[in-house]
PDB file of C-alpha atoms in Angstrom:
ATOM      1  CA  UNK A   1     -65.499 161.628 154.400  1.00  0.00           C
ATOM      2  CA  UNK A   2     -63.435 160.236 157.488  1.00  0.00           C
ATOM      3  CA  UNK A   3     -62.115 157.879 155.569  1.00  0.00           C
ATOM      4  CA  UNK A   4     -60.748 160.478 152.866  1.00  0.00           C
ATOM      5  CA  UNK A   5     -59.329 162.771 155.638  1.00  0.00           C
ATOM      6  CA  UNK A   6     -57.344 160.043 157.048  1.00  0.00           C
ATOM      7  CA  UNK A   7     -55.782 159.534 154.141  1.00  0.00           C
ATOM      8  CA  UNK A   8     -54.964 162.705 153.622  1.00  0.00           C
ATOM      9  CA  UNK A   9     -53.383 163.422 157.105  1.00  0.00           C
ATOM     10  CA  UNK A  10     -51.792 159.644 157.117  1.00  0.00           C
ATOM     11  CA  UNK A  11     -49.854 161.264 153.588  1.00  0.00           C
ATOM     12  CA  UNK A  12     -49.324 164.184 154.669  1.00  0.00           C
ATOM     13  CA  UNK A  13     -46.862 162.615 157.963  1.00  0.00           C
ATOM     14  CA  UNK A  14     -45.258 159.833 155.609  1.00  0.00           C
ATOM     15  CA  UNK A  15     -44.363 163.074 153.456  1.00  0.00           C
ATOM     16  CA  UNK A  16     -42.733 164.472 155.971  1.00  0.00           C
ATOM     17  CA  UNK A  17     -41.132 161.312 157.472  1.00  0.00           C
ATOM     18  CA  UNK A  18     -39.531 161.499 154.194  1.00  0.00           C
ATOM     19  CA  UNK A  19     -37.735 164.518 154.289  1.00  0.00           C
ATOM     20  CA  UNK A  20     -34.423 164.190 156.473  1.00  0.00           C
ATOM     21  CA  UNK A  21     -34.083 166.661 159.255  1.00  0.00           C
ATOM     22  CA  UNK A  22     -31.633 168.840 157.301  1.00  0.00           C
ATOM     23  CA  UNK A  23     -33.670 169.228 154.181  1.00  0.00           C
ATOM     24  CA  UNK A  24     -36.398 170.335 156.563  1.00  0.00           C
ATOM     25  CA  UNK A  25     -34.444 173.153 157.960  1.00  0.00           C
ATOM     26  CA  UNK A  26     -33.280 174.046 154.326  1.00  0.00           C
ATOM     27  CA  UNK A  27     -36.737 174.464 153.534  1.00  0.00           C
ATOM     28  CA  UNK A  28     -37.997 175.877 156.743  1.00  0.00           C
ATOM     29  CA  UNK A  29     -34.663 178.210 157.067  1.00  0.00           C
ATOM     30  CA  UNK A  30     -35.324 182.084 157.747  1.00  0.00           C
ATOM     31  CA  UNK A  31     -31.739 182.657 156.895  1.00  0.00           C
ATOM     32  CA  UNK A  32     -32.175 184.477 153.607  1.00  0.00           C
ATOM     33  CA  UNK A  33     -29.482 187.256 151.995  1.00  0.00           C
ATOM     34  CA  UNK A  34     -29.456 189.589 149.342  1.00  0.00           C
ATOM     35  CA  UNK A  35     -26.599 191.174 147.428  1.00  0.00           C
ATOM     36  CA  UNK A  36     -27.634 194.711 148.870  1.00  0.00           C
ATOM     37  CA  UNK A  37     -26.228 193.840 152.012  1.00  0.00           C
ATOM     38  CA  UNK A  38     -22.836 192.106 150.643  1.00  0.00           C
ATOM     39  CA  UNK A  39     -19.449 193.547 149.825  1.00  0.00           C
ATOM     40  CA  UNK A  40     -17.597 190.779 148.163  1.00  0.00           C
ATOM     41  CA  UNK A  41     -19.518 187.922 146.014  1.00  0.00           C
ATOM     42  CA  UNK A  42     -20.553 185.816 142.847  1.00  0.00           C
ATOM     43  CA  UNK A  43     -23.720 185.185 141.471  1.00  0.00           C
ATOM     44  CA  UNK A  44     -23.945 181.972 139.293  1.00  0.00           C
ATOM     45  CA  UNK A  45     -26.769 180.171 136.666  1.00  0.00           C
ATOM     46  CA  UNK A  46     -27.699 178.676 133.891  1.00  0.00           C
ATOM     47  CA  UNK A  47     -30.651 180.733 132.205  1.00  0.00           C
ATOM     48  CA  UNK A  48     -32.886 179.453 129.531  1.00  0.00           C
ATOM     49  CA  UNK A  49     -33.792 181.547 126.787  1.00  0.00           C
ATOM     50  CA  UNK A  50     -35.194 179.917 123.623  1.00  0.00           C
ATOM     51  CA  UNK A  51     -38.327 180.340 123.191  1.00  0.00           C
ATOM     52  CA  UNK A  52     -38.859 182.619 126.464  1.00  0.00           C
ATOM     53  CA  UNK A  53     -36.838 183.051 129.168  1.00  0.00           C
ATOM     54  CA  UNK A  54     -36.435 180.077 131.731  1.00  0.00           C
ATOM     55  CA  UNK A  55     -34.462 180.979 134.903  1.00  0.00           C
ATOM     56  CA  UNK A  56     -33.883 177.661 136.808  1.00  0.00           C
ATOM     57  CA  UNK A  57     -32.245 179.025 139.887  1.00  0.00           C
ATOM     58  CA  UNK A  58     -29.408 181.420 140.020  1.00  0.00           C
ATOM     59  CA  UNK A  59     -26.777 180.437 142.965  1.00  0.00           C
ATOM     60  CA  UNK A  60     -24.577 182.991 145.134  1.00  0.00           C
ATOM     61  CA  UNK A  61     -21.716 182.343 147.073  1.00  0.00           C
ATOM     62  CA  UNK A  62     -19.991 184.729 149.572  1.00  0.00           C
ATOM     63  CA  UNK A  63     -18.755 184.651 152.890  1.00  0.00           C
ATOM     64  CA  UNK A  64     -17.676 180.695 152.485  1.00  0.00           C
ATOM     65  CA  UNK A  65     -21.848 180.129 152.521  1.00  0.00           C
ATOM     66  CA  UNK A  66     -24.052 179.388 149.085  1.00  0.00           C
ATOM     67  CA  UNK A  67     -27.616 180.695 148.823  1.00  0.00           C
ATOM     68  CA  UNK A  68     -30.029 179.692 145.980  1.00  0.00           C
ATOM     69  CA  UNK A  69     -32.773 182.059 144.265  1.00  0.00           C
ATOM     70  CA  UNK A  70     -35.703 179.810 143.131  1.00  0.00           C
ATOM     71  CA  UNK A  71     -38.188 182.520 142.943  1.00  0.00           C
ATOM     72  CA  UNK A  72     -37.479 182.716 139.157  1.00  0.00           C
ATOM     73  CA  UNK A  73     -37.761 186.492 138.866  1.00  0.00           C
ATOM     74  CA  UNK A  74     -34.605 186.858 136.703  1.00  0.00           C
ATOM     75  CA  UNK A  75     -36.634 186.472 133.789  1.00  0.00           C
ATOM     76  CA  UNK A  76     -38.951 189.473 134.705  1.00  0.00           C
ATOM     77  CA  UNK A  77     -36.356 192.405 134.674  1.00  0.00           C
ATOM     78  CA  UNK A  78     -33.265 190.884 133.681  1.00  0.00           C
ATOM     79  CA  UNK A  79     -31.221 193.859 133.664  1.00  0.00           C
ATOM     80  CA  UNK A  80     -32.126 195.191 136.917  1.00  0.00           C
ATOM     81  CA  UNK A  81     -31.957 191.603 138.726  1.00  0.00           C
ATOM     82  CA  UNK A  82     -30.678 191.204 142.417  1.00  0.00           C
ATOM     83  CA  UNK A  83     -30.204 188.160 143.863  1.00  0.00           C
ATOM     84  CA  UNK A  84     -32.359 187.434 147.148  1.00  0.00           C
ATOM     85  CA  UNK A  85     -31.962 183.546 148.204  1.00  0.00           C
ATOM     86  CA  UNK A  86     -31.817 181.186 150.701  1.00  0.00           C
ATOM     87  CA  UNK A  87     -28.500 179.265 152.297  1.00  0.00           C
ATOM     88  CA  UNK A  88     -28.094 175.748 151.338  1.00  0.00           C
ATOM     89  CA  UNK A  89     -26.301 172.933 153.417  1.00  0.00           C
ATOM     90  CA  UNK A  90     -22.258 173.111 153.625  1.00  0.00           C
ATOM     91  CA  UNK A  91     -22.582 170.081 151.372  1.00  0.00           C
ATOM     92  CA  UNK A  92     -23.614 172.203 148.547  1.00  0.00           C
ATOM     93  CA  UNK A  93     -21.047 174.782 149.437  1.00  0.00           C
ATOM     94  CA  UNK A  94     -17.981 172.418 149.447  1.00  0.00           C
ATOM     95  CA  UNK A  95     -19.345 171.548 145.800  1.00  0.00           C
ATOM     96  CA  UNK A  96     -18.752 175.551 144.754  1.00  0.00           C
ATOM     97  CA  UNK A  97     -15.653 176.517 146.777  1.00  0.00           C
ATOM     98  CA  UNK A  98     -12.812 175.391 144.270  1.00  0.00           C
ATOM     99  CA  UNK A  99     -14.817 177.055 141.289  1.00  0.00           C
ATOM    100  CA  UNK A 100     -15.107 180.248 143.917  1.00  0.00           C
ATOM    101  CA  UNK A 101     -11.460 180.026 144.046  1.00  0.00           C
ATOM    102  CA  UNK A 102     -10.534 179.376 140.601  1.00  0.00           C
ATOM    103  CA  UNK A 103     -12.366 182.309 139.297  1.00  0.00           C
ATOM    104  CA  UNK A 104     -10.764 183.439 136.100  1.00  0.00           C
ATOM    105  CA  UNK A 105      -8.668 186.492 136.953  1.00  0.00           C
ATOM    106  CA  UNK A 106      -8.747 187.435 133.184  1.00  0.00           C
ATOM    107  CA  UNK A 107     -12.416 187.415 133.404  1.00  0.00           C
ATOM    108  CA  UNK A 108     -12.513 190.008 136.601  1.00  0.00           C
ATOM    109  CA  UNK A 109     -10.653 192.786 134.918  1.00  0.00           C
ATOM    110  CA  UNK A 110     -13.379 192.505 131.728  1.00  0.00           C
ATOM    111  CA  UNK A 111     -16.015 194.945 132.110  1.00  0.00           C
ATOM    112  CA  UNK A 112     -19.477 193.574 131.836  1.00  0.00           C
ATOM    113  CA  UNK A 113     -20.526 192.136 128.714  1.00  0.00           C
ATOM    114  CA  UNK A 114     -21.550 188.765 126.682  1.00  0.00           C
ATOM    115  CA  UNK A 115     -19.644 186.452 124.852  1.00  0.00           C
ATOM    116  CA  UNK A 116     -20.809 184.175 122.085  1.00  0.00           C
ATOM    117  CA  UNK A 117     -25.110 184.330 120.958  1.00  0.00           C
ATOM    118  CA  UNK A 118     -26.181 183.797 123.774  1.00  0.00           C
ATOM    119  CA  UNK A 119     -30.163 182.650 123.323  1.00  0.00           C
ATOM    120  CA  UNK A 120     -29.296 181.680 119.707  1.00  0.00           C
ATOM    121  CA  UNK A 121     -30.238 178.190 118.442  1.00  0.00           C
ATOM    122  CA  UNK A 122     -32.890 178.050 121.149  1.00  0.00           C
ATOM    123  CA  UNK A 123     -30.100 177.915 123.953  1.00  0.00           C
ATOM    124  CA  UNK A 124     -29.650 179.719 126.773  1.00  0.00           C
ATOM    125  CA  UNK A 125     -26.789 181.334 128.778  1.00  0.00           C
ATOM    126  CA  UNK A 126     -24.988 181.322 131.958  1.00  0.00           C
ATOM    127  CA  UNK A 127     -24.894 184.353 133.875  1.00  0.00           C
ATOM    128  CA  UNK A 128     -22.422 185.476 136.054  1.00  0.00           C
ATOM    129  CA  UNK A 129     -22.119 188.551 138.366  1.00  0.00           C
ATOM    130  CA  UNK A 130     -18.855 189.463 140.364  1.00  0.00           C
ATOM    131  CA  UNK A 131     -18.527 191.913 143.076  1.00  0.00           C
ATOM    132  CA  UNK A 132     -15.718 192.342 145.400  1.00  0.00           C
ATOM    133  CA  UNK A 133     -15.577 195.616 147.940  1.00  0.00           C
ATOM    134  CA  UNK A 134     -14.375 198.448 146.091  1.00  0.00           C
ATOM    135  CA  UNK A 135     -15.282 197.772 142.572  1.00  0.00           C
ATOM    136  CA  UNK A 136     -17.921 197.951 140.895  1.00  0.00           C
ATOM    137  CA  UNK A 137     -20.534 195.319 140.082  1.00  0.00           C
ATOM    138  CA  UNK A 138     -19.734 193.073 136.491  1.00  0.00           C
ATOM    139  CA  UNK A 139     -22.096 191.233 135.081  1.00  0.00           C
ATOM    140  CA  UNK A 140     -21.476 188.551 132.187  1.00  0.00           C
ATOM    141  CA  UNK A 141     -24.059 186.766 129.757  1.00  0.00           C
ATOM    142  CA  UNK A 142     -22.123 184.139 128.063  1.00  0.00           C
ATOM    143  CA  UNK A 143     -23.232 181.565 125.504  1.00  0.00           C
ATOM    144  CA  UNK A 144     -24.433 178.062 127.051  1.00  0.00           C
ATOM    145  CA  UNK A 145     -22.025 176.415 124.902  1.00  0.00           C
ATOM    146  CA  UNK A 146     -19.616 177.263 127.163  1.00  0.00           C
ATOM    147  CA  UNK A 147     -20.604 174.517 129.104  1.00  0.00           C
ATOM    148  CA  UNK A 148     -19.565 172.083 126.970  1.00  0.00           C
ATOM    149  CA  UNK A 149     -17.116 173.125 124.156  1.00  0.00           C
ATOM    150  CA  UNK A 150     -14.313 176.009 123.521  1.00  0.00           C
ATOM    151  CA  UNK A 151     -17.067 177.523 120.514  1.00  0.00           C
ATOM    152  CA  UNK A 152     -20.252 179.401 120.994  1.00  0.00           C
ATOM    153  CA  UNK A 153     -22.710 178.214 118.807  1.00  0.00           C
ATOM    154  CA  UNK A 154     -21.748 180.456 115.849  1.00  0.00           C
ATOM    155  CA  UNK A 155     -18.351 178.745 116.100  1.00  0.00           C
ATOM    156  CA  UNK A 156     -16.915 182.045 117.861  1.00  0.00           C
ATOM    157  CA  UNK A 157     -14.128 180.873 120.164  1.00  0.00           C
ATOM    158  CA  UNK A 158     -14.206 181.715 123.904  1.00  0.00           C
ATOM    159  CA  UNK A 159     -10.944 182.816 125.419  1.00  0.00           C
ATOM    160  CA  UNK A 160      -9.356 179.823 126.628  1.00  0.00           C
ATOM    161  CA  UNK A 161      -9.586 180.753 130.334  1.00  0.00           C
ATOM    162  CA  UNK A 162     -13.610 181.227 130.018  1.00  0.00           C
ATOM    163  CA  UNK A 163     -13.954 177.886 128.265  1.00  0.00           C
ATOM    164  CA  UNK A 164     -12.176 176.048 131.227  1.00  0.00           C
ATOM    165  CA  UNK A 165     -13.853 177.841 133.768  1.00  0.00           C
ATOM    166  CA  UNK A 166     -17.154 177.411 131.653  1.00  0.00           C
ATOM    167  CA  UNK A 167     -17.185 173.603 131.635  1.00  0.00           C
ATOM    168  CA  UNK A 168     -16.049 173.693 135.599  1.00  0.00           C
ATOM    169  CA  UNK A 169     -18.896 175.288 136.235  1.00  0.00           C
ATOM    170  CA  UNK A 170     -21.170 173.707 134.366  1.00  0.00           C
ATOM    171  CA  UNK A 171     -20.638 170.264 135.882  1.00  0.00           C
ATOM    172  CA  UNK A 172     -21.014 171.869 139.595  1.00  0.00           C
ATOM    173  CA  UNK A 173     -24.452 173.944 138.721  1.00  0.00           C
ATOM    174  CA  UNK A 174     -25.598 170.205 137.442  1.00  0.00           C
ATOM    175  CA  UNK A 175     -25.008 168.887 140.724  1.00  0.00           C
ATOM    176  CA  UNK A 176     -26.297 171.715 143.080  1.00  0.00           C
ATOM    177  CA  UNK A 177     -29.261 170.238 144.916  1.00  0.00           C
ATOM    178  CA  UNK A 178     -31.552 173.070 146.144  1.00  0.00           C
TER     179      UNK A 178
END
């Protein structure tokens, strides 16, 4: 039995000897936000939905700072979702702050809608929400596709300016480490 709980607690410090000091404040951080208490932001992720929804996490940027939601409760009321998250490392914003920057003015003056099917063929979607002070909330589903070609997967094409932004973004949400 001694022997056993040694183990365990000898583990338990190489485990944490393995974490680097910053990814032990990440985890440890009490600096969470929600979008109730923001004026001006955008709410980013790739969502599976084939065969049941699959909400990896779902990424927010304001205020030059990016927060991720991992508690995966997109997927329970997907209409009525707000973002709640925690702040990730600078590193992970300076990933995000050109795609922040390059967001598709053509895209901001659409109301809120989706583009392509998305869910169809077993795929899923990315999901973006915009809010800037002043205006009101938009929120887009848009066909996964999008990530990777100017079509949805009916062949439907995107505008131009959503297929550029689409594969930007797609290559940044790949590497976001949370």
């Amino acid at each position: 039995m001694k022997k056993n709980f040694f183990i365990l607690v000898l583990g338990l410090v190489f485990a944490m000897l393995a974490c680097t000091k910053k990814e032990i404040e990440v985890l440890n951080s009490s600096q969470k936000v929600s979008v109730e208490s923001l004026d001006n932001y955008v709410v980013f992720g790739y969502v599976g939905l084939g065969w049941g929804c699959r909400s990896s996490v779902i990424y927010m940027v304001s205020n030059n700072k990016i927060y991720a939601d991992t508690s995966k409760t997109f997927c329970n009321d997907q209409e009525n979702y707000t973002f709640t998250g925690y702040q990730l490392p600078e590193s992970e914003y300076n990933k995000v702050k050109d795609i922040v920057s390059a967001f598709p003015a053509e895209l901001a003056k659409e109301e809120s809608k989706t583009f392509g099917c998305p869910g169809c063929a077993d795929g899923g979607m990315l999901y973006l929400q915009y809010k800037k002070k002043g205006v009101s909330l938009k929120t887009w589903r848009i066909d996964d596709a999008v990530f990777y070609r100017d079509s949805d997967v009916l062949n439907n094409p995107f505008p131009t300016y959503l297929a550029k932004y689409g594969q930007s973004l797609g290559k940044v949400i790949t590497s976001l480490k949370y």
